[in-house]
Amino acid sequence: MADDSIAVVDLDRCQPDRCSYECANFCPPNRTGKECIVTRDEHYEEDEPHQGSDDQVWISEEICLGETCGICVEKCPFDAIEIINLPQELDDDPVHRYGENAFALYGLPAPQEGRVTGILGPNGIGKTTAVRILADELAPNLGQIGTEPDWDEILDTYRGTALQEYLESMRDGDVTVARKPQYVDQIPDQFDGPTSQLLEQTDERGVLDSLVERLGIAPVVDQHIDTLSGGELQRVALAATLARDADFYFLDEITPYLDIGQRMTAARLVRELAEEEDRSMLVVEHDLAILDLLADAIHVAYGQPGAFGVITDPKSVKGGINEYLSGYLDNENMRIRETNIEFEEHAPRSISTGDVVIEYPELTKSYGEGEFSLEVEAGTIRESEVLGVVGPNGIGKSTFAKLLAGKLDSDKGSLDSDLDIAYKPQYIDIDQPMRVDAFLSSITSDFGSSYWTTEIAQPLQLDAVMEQNLTDLSGGERQRVAIAACLSEDADLYLLDEPSAHLDVEQRVLATSAIRRYAENHDATALVIDHDIYMIDLLADRLLVFDGEPAEHGHAAPPQGMREGMNEFLSNLDITFRRDERTSRPRINKPDSQLDREQKNKGEYYYAP
């Protein structure tokens, strides 16, 4: 194979007990007597350690004819093989490769003192691998399988680059690292005890009390960790990370489960630590508005998820985000996506005049004396509309959804129990011991039809996970399966609570389009709760705005038009948005900037003329 190609075998999908080794039988080099595709027990010496089982295949990258052949890729019945031509610009060896026929990472981000460095890219592209290397959790092998290079060889590779000084400090043990995990909902599996105990053991800078106050988590510090919501866990994890005294802070997704106000607070805390304490901050984030506000520079990560990833040299924040969205990297002269990601700019939609699907009365729900209470004014949800729901965390949005879905009983007001409602909850619990395809086929008789494949499976990129078990899915994969399961039901109303959580930028756009297109093509009615402003803007016909005092009481007025609703919602948060002049993507105005003041004076917090 040419030096610019790699072969990748997905060991989770390679199932030799269910095939006839079509990949090897049809391989042209194999048919001439060469050993290009063989089983692993044929390739490896007896007792030689290797990944995968003995009967799974191994591909010789030296003999393989490359992507121009591709016969094994086409013949594999489980899509377990990828033969990939790497970009010609990749002259260097990988920073790290996980094994023969396994994922390879090219390039590393360069942390800088006193600056916030962002990484933007799809899931499964190597961002976490890069950080594990910089956190000294994973030794880079420079693509050498079976032998580990010593530090002199590693440093020689990066001599004269922005990473040389950092790697030298890491070799000498002079770098301390604080890391916030990506999936905060797994924290209770790793720590069992009161939240205060977890936080107190991290207070190395003596700033914990200030962080607790600014992040608004004082009411939960005395609670057991397994009673906390996703938003509370996210803020606790952020406080625990920023309280440490470290040289290098890595924050893997700071926005999931947080409302816009909380996201702004998190961004300010990260920036302050970089600027005032001269610390190095590295942030992986999919909320473009927050990344835009937060970072001083960004690295774009691209490649083929699960196969290889490339991390570019640093770029300006605005330029890097716009290049990523356009699918073309200017300095690299590299096309990373066939199409660009478009942010639609449209006037607020006219209010639907369709038949009423739900006419809900005034509803109240209280969780007990002194506990949270919710009041919802009477309103209607109409046929063929998408109703967006916005508001701070802890204000009753999910409670309202559960009342509509019949998961909770209201204290006052009754709902039509004859409606068929499909419900995707905020926290996804689909840990059934079954495969994804079996799970989805149990929900709909349309599973596998051309309509279902085109309208649901393809936009949500489900093909790659169909044969995986539900329990093995990542957070983003689980989210996409849950959205598909909801849309696959035959229902009068589709309720989706935070469908953007753990999805990367491309997946959010595709999921948004899938939900919107499904609603339009089927005259379906949907209610979508989310904190991603772009998702709500693109999806919603009308808006239901929640306000009140988080964790104490919530209130919802009747649904209203998008312009009025957005202005009310964002004015409550004192935040204004503008649209990027090149891509039309939503961007947060810097607080008290000239544009921020101008829009507030006009009362236009989002749809600026």
XYZ file of C-alpha atoms in Angstrom:
609
model
C 0.000 0.000 0.000
C 1.169 3.539 -0.611
C 2.583 5.359 2.405
C -0.426 7.674 2.407
C -2.970 4.909 3.067
C -3.984 2.929 6.132
C -6.145 -0.136 6.735
C -8.507 -0.166 9.703
C -10.347 -3.215 11.052
C -13.164 -2.462 13.488
C -12.806 -5.343 15.935
C -16.250 -4.639 17.402
C -17.825 -5.304 13.995
C -15.568 -8.052 12.602
C -17.584 -11.250 13.136
C -15.780 -14.190 11.496
C -18.210 -16.672 13.031
C -20.966 -15.116 10.911
C -19.168 -14.820 7.561
C -17.059 -16.849 5.133
C -14.011 -14.551 5.109
C -15.218 -12.874 1.920
C -12.623 -10.125 2.487
C -9.727 -12.594 2.226
C -11.273 -14.812 -0.460
C -11.830 -11.925 -2.868
C -8.646 -9.972 -2.067
C -6.570 -9.675 -5.314
C -3.151 -10.055 -3.605
C -4.442 -13.095 -1.683
C -5.592 -14.665 -4.954
C -2.027 -14.387 -6.276
C -0.640 -16.231 -3.257
C 0.326 -13.254 -1.087
C -0.750 -12.986 2.552
C -2.494 -9.630 2.527
C -5.585 -10.536 4.581
C -5.137 -13.354 7.083
C -6.489 -14.310 10.473
C -4.672 -12.931 13.473
C -3.517 -16.336 14.676
C -1.858 -16.774 11.269
C -0.094 -13.417 11.499
C 1.009 -13.303 15.121
C 3.455 -15.703 16.724
C 2.076 -18.056 19.359
C 1.579 -16.221 22.671
C 2.428 -12.883 21.020
C 0.051 -10.286 22.523
C -2.347 -8.666 20.077
C -5.711 -6.969 19.928
C -8.826 -8.878 18.914
C -9.490 -12.596 18.774
C -7.407 -15.116 16.834
C -10.054 -15.668 14.155
C -10.500 -11.962 13.348
C -8.660 -10.619 10.303
C -5.405 -8.707 10.003
C -4.491 -6.673 6.905
C -0.961 -6.055 5.673
C -0.699 -2.371 4.837
C 2.501 -3.088 2.862
C 0.800 -5.547 0.492
C -2.681 -3.957 0.306
C -3.404 -2.179 -2.976
C -5.105 0.701 -1.202
C -8.395 2.507 -1.573
C -8.341 2.178 -5.374
C -9.014 -1.534 -4.907
C -11.442 -1.558 -1.996
C -12.800 -5.032 -2.744
C -12.495 -6.169 0.881
C -14.428 -3.088 2.002
C -17.294 -3.939 -0.365
C -17.312 -7.665 0.411
C -17.286 -7.443 4.223
C -20.912 -8.088 5.284
C -20.463 -6.162 8.550
C -18.706 -3.005 7.256
C -15.775 -3.804 9.532
C -13.001 -2.768 7.114
C -11.883 0.654 5.960
C -9.062 1.306 3.490
C -8.341 5.020 3.624
C -6.130 7.273 1.561
C -4.653 9.788 3.978
C -4.290 13.436 2.961
C -1.113 13.896 0.949
C -0.073 16.680 3.308
C 0.472 14.136 6.108
C 4.162 13.520 5.540
C 4.924 12.771 9.189
C 4.316 9.563 11.106
C 1.339 9.450 13.480
C 1.697 10.875 16.960
C 0.046 7.710 18.219
C -1.521 4.576 16.806
C -3.472 2.138 18.940
C -2.225 -0.933 17.109
C -1.997 -2.536 13.708
C -5.131 -1.808 11.659
C -6.276 0.574 14.407
C -6.956 4.283 14.896
C -4.105 6.721 14.181
C -3.743 10.305 15.399
C -1.731 12.958 13.589
C -0.819 16.240 15.259
C -1.283 17.612 18.771
C -2.723 20.858 20.120
C -0.279 23.265 21.743
C -1.322 24.591 25.181
C -0.168 28.139 25.918
C 0.159 29.860 29.273
C -2.462 32.491 29.919
C -4.608 31.439 26.954
C -7.660 29.303 26.284
C -7.098 26.897 23.393
C -10.144 25.259 21.843
C -10.461 22.029 19.866
C -13.315 21.760 17.372
C -14.127 18.560 15.550
C -16.482 15.587 15.306
C -16.720 12.860 17.911
C -14.383 9.866 17.508
C -11.668 11.900 15.812
C -8.956 11.694 18.508
C -9.501 14.837 20.592
C -9.518 12.891 23.856
C -6.489 10.846 22.738
C -4.586 14.088 22.192
C -5.459 15.320 25.649
C -4.528 12.015 27.278
C -1.083 12.404 25.726
C -0.744 15.991 26.964
C -1.987 14.909 30.402
C 0.763 12.230 30.557
C -1.853 9.479 30.705
C -0.809 7.973 27.370
C 2.736 7.749 26.013
C 2.849 8.639 22.296
C 4.281 5.756 20.284
C 4.893 7.783 17.081
C 3.090 5.052 15.156
C 5.609 2.377 16.174
C 3.629 -0.770 16.997
C 5.291 -3.227 19.349
C 8.102 -0.892 20.408
C 7.816 2.258 22.486
C 10.048 5.200 21.537
C 12.025 6.774 24.369
C 11.655 10.399 25.404
C 14.698 11.492 23.404
C 13.064 10.265 20.197
C 9.748 11.896 21.085
C 11.405 15.225 21.881
C 13.502 15.051 18.740
C 10.281 14.701 16.720
C 8.898 17.909 18.229
C 12.116 19.883 18.456
C 11.602 23.441 17.260
C 7.808 23.289 17.564
C 5.457 25.004 19.999
C 5.148 21.693 21.867
C 8.858 21.178 22.626
C 8.935 23.098 25.914
C 5.680 21.559 27.130
C 6.813 17.994 26.369
C 10.160 18.591 28.052
C 8.346 19.735 31.186
C 6.091 16.699 30.992
C 9.117 14.378 30.687
C 10.682 15.974 33.759
C 7.472 15.600 35.781
C 7.028 19.367 36.045
C 3.485 19.511 34.603
C 0.431 19.095 36.805
C -2.928 18.458 35.119
C -6.555 18.975 36.143
C -9.108 17.298 33.915
C -12.902 17.527 33.700
C -14.431 14.377 32.200
C -16.750 14.454 29.214
C -19.574 12.314 30.601
C -20.394 13.823 33.979
C -23.356 11.469 34.448
C -20.779 8.722 35.116
C -19.344 10.531 38.169
C -21.703 8.751 40.628
C -20.295 5.427 39.337
C -16.797 6.522 40.369
C -17.516 8.397 43.605
C -19.961 7.407 46.332
C -20.615 9.998 48.986
C -21.768 13.550 49.689
C -20.989 16.202 47.098
C -19.172 18.312 49.698
C -16.656 15.520 50.256
C -15.854 15.351 46.541
C -15.421 19.119 46.300
C -13.404 19.627 49.482
C -10.684 17.211 48.408
C -10.093 19.300 45.265
C -9.771 22.754 46.867
C -6.051 23.227 46.229
C -6.292 26.959 45.408
C -8.601 27.969 48.271
C -11.272 29.231 45.887
C -13.921 26.554 46.303
C -16.428 28.753 48.160
C -16.301 31.373 45.400
C -16.723 28.736 42.668
C -19.665 27.144 44.477
C -21.383 30.519 44.786
C -20.790 31.655 41.200
C -21.824 28.304 39.733
C -24.965 28.258 41.878
C -24.393 24.829 43.410
C -24.564 25.794 47.110
C -28.019 24.146 47.469
C -26.609 20.726 46.436
C -23.226 20.546 48.208
C -24.763 18.663 51.142
C -26.625 16.215 48.907
C -25.386 12.749 48.003
C -23.674 12.762 44.604
C -26.080 10.236 43.069
C -29.079 12.548 43.679
C -27.740 15.341 41.455
C -29.137 16.199 38.019
C -26.993 16.349 34.889
C -26.713 20.144 35.082
C -25.728 19.988 38.747
C -23.130 17.284 38.061
C -21.690 19.381 35.230
C -21.232 22.400 37.499
C -19.846 20.288 40.348
C -17.330 18.734 37.942
C -16.332 22.177 36.687
C -15.886 23.501 40.225
C -13.831 20.446 41.226
C -11.552 20.906 38.207
C -11.041 24.669 38.461
C -10.403 24.437 42.227
C -7.249 22.404 41.614
C -3.811 24.026 41.428
C -2.545 22.846 38.041
C -0.401 24.049 35.165
C -2.669 22.603 32.506
C -6.468 22.342 32.662
C -8.370 20.158 30.227
C -12.126 20.653 30.023
C -13.983 18.106 27.904
C -17.354 19.707 27.009
C -18.467 22.275 29.573
C -21.961 22.947 28.159
C -24.037 19.704 28.159
C -27.050 20.009 30.504
C -26.284 23.693 31.229
C -28.600 26.543 30.289
C -27.273 29.592 28.460
C -26.741 31.625 31.617
C -24.782 28.789 33.224
C -22.740 28.348 30.043
C -21.811 32.030 30.133
C -20.747 31.727 33.773
C -18.620 28.656 33.003
C -16.969 30.479 30.088
C -16.153 33.493 32.269
C -14.592 31.301 34.982
C -12.369 29.529 32.468
C -11.237 32.801 30.899
C -10.502 34.363 34.284
C -8.318 31.455 35.364
C -6.320 31.725 32.131
C -5.915 35.504 32.221
C -5.543 36.201 35.940
C -3.581 33.084 36.949
C -1.665 32.642 33.664
C -2.798 29.006 33.372
C -3.005 26.888 30.209
C -6.581 25.914 29.337
C -7.584 23.393 26.667
C -11.306 23.086 25.941
C -13.171 20.657 23.696
C -16.575 22.165 22.949
C -19.414 21.731 20.429
C -21.409 24.858 21.322
C -20.004 27.238 18.715
C -21.360 30.359 20.396
C -19.610 29.512 23.683
C -16.398 28.359 21.971
C -16.352 31.622 20.018
C -16.662 33.638 23.230
C -14.294 31.471 25.254
C -11.211 30.663 23.162
C -8.154 32.676 22.111
C -7.275 30.192 19.352
C -8.609 26.872 18.120
C -7.302 23.690 16.540
C -9.584 22.020 14.017
C -9.732 18.220 14.218
C -10.723 16.314 11.076
C -10.373 12.856 9.547
C -12.559 9.773 9.650
C -14.085 8.929 13.034
C -12.731 5.657 14.395
C -10.060 5.425 11.685
C -7.757 8.440 11.812
C -7.720 11.989 13.061
C -5.673 15.075 12.267
C -5.286 18.089 14.540
C -4.292 21.235 12.684
C -1.980 24.026 13.741
C -3.760 26.758 15.730
C -6.114 29.132 13.913
C -7.952 32.293 14.852
C -11.241 31.488 16.531
C -13.532 33.135 13.984
C -11.503 31.885 11.013
C -11.158 28.354 12.365
C -14.873 27.971 13.102
C -15.873 29.350 9.716
C -13.377 27.084 7.906
C -14.703 24.087 9.818
C -18.276 24.949 8.865
C -17.358 25.515 5.223
C -15.611 22.129 5.099
C -12.414 23.592 3.660
C -9.228 24.435 5.605
C -7.417 27.321 3.933
C -3.846 26.902 5.235
C -3.920 23.144 4.786
C -5.602 23.383 1.365
C -7.761 20.526 2.591
C -11.390 19.641 1.869
C -12.633 17.936 5.087
C -16.304 17.631 4.190
C -18.165 17.386 0.892
C -20.746 19.987 1.886
C -20.689 23.004 4.137
C -22.745 23.311 7.306
C -25.324 26.020 6.688
C -27.031 28.100 9.339
C -30.329 29.277 7.945
C -31.247 32.894 8.445
C -34.969 33.343 8.273
C -37.624 35.672 9.509
C -39.709 34.340 12.392
C -42.230 31.855 11.040
C -45.900 32.655 10.980
C -47.901 31.052 13.754
C -49.497 27.757 12.776
C -53.246 27.827 12.141
C -53.589 24.040 12.125
C -56.018 22.079 14.259
C -55.328 21.984 17.974
C -53.595 18.742 19.058
C -53.447 19.577 22.754
C -55.366 22.246 24.609
C -53.897 22.021 28.061
C -55.509 23.788 31.027
C -53.716 25.677 33.768
C -51.406 23.130 35.380
C -49.677 23.104 38.737
C -47.219 20.658 40.250
C -45.581 20.804 43.649
C -43.080 18.360 45.070
C -43.995 19.107 48.679
C -43.962 21.924 51.187
C -40.848 24.012 50.738
C -39.910 22.083 47.584
C -40.086 23.083 43.914
C -43.457 24.158 42.477
C -44.526 24.813 38.887
C -47.350 26.885 37.425
C -48.189 26.609 33.723
C -50.750 28.926 32.162
C -53.271 27.333 29.805
C -52.200 27.017 26.196
C -52.486 25.082 22.953
C -50.143 23.046 20.779
C -51.214 22.869 17.159
C -50.976 20.266 14.442
C -47.841 20.393 12.268
C -45.920 22.794 14.493
C -42.711 22.484 16.470
C -42.966 24.195 19.831
C -39.592 25.168 21.277
C -39.196 25.269 25.055
C -36.525 27.456 26.664
C -35.610 28.574 30.153
C -33.010 28.105 32.887
C -32.262 24.730 34.413
C -34.341 23.739 37.421
C -37.297 25.839 36.259
C -39.752 23.039 35.405
C -39.314 22.393 31.657
C -38.763 18.652 32.083
C -41.547 18.504 34.660
C -43.909 20.034 32.091
C -42.832 17.453 29.507
C -43.435 14.640 32.002
C -46.905 16.037 32.759
C -47.749 16.021 29.045
C -46.282 12.535 28.608
C -48.266 11.169 31.539
C -45.120 10.383 33.540
C -46.323 12.694 36.332
C -49.755 13.631 37.645
C -50.567 17.322 37.994
C -51.927 18.795 41.226
C -54.357 20.975 39.268
C -55.656 20.497 35.742
C -56.168 17.303 33.764
C -54.843 16.378 30.343
C -56.321 14.392 27.443
C -55.234 10.832 28.216
C -56.227 9.558 24.759
C -53.236 11.104 23.005
C -50.389 8.909 21.785
C -47.180 10.581 22.920
C -43.599 9.626 22.010
C -41.159 10.818 24.674
C -37.370 11.126 24.671
C -36.355 12.024 28.227
C -33.478 14.285 29.202
C -31.474 11.448 30.735
C -31.439 8.412 28.502
C -31.846 5.008 30.099
C -31.778 2.398 27.353
C -29.416 -0.099 28.979
C -31.326 -3.073 27.643
C -29.142 -6.105 26.792
C -29.919 -6.005 23.095
C -28.488 -4.727 19.828
C -29.464 -1.361 18.391
C -31.154 -2.858 15.312
C -33.216 -5.224 17.459
C -34.197 -2.369 19.775
C -35.326 -0.081 16.948
C -37.114 -2.853 15.030
C -39.122 -3.588 18.188
C -40.441 -0.011 18.103
C -41.575 0.342 14.488
C -42.678 -1.923 11.674
C -41.092 0.595 9.271
C -37.591 -0.389 10.443
C -35.345 -0.924 7.422
C -37.808 0.514 4.904
C -36.492 3.027 2.386
C -38.572 5.757 4.049
C -37.268 4.983 7.548
C -33.681 4.692 6.319
C -33.809 7.984 4.408
C -35.788 10.029 6.928
C -34.369 8.748 10.219
C -31.419 6.343 10.036
C -29.232 8.211 7.529
C -29.576 11.729 8.993
C -28.853 10.370 12.479
C -25.844 8.345 11.214
C -27.133 5.091 12.707
C -25.618 2.670 10.207
C -22.318 2.425 12.096
C -23.984 1.472 15.401
C -26.766 -0.886 14.265
C -24.931 -4.055 15.310
C -23.614 -2.675 18.598
C -25.192 -3.397 21.957
C -27.058 -0.543 23.609
C -24.843 -0.854 26.676
C -21.696 -0.231 24.582
C -22.830 3.057 23.036
C -21.141 6.376 23.770
C -23.193 9.316 25.019
C -23.554 10.792 21.528
C -24.448 7.434 19.972
C -27.032 6.794 22.666
C -28.553 10.227 22.065
C -28.955 9.590 18.336
C -30.525 6.169 18.930
C -32.941 7.717 21.450
C -33.982 10.426 18.951
C -34.533 7.745 16.300
C -36.590 5.651 18.723
C -38.802 8.623 19.522
C -39.382 9.591 15.873
C -40.025 5.943 14.944
C -43.182 5.791 17.039
C -46.611 6.544 15.604
C -47.682 9.415 17.846
C -49.858 12.528 18.110
C -47.084 14.445 19.857
C -43.307 13.982 19.931
C -41.565 15.245 23.089
C -37.764 15.557 22.880
C -35.909 16.769 25.972
C -32.388 18.074 25.176
C -31.725 16.191 21.934
C -28.466 18.128 21.362
C -26.628 16.818 24.455
C -23.301 15.077 23.602
C -23.746 15.594 19.843
C -20.942 17.259 17.897
C -21.610 20.210 15.571
C -22.327 18.108 12.483
C -24.520 15.672 14.398
C -26.520 18.559 15.893
C -27.181 20.015 12.475
C -28.190 16.618 11.080
C -30.401 15.817 14.088
C -32.062 19.229 13.861
C -32.760 18.726 10.157
C -34.102 15.206 10.770
C -36.565 16.399 13.435
C -37.696 19.396 11.381
C -38.061 17.403 8.158
C -39.985 14.646 9.935
C -42.398 17.192 11.384
C -42.931 18.868 8.006
C -43.267 15.678 5.944
C -45.682 13.974 8.325
C -47.651 16.972 9.605
C -46.299 15.889 12.968
C -46.410 17.955 16.128
C -43.294 18.173 18.266
C -42.209 19.841 21.476
C -38.432 20.293 21.798
C -36.639 21.383 24.967
C -33.047 22.466 24.402
C -30.353 24.959 25.393
C -28.747 25.079 21.946
C -29.995 28.379 20.539
C -29.373 27.397 16.918
C -31.322 24.152 17.289
C -34.315 25.981 18.766
C -34.116 28.758 16.172
C -34.061 26.337 13.244
C -36.714 24.002 14.649
C -39.333 26.085 16.371
C -42.468 27.740 14.996
C -43.412 29.126 18.406
C -41.722 29.388 21.782
C -42.728 28.459 25.322
C -40.652 30.527 27.772
C -40.134 29.408 31.374
C -39.048 31.824 34.098
C -39.028 31.952 37.886
C -36.482 30.975 40.535
C -34.555 27.786 39.706
C -35.082 24.922 42.178
C -37.805 26.949 43.939
C -40.638 27.830 41.564
C -41.216 27.970 37.828
C -43.756 29.635 35.580
C -44.686 29.284 31.925
C -46.845 31.732 29.966
C -48.793 30.531 26.915
C -46.777 29.802 23.740
C -45.853 32.901 21.728
C -44.162 33.897 18.459
C -40.444 33.328 17.998
C -39.348 36.992 17.979
C -41.310 37.873 21.096
C -40.307 34.688 22.870
C -36.598 34.948 22.092
C -36.464 38.592 23.143
C -38.216 37.818 26.415
C -35.976 34.816 27.120
C -32.656 36.496 26.293
C -33.584 39.765 28.022
C -34.124 37.764 31.222
C -30.525 36.545 30.835
C -29.162 39.941 29.707
C -27.522 38.286 26.672
C -27.645 39.452 23.042
C -26.881 37.465 19.889
C -25.829 38.491 16.404
C -25.336 36.489 13.229
C -21.935 35.948 11.643
C -21.796 37.963 8.422
C -20.247 35.063 6.489
C -22.042 31.955 7.788
C -25.136 33.396 9.559
C -24.298 31.282 12.614
C -25.480 32.679 15.969
C -22.713 34.458 17.922
C -22.942 35.862 21.444
C -22.078 39.543 21.711
C -19.395 40.311 24.276
C -21.111 41.783 27.344
C -21.249 45.604 27.266
C -19.773 45.762 23.757
C -21.086 48.450 21.413
C -23.272 45.954 19.537
C -24.530 44.495 22.816
C -25.599 47.952 24.028
C -27.154 48.903 20.679
C -29.305 45.759 20.500
C -30.451 46.125 24.112
C -31.476 49.725 23.468
C -33.588 48.521 20.523
C -35.028 45.603 22.515
C -33.671 43.182 19.900
C -31.769 40.493 21.777
C -31.626 37.944 18.974
C -33.269 38.967 15.717
C -31.175 42.094 15.239
C -32.308 44.085 12.170
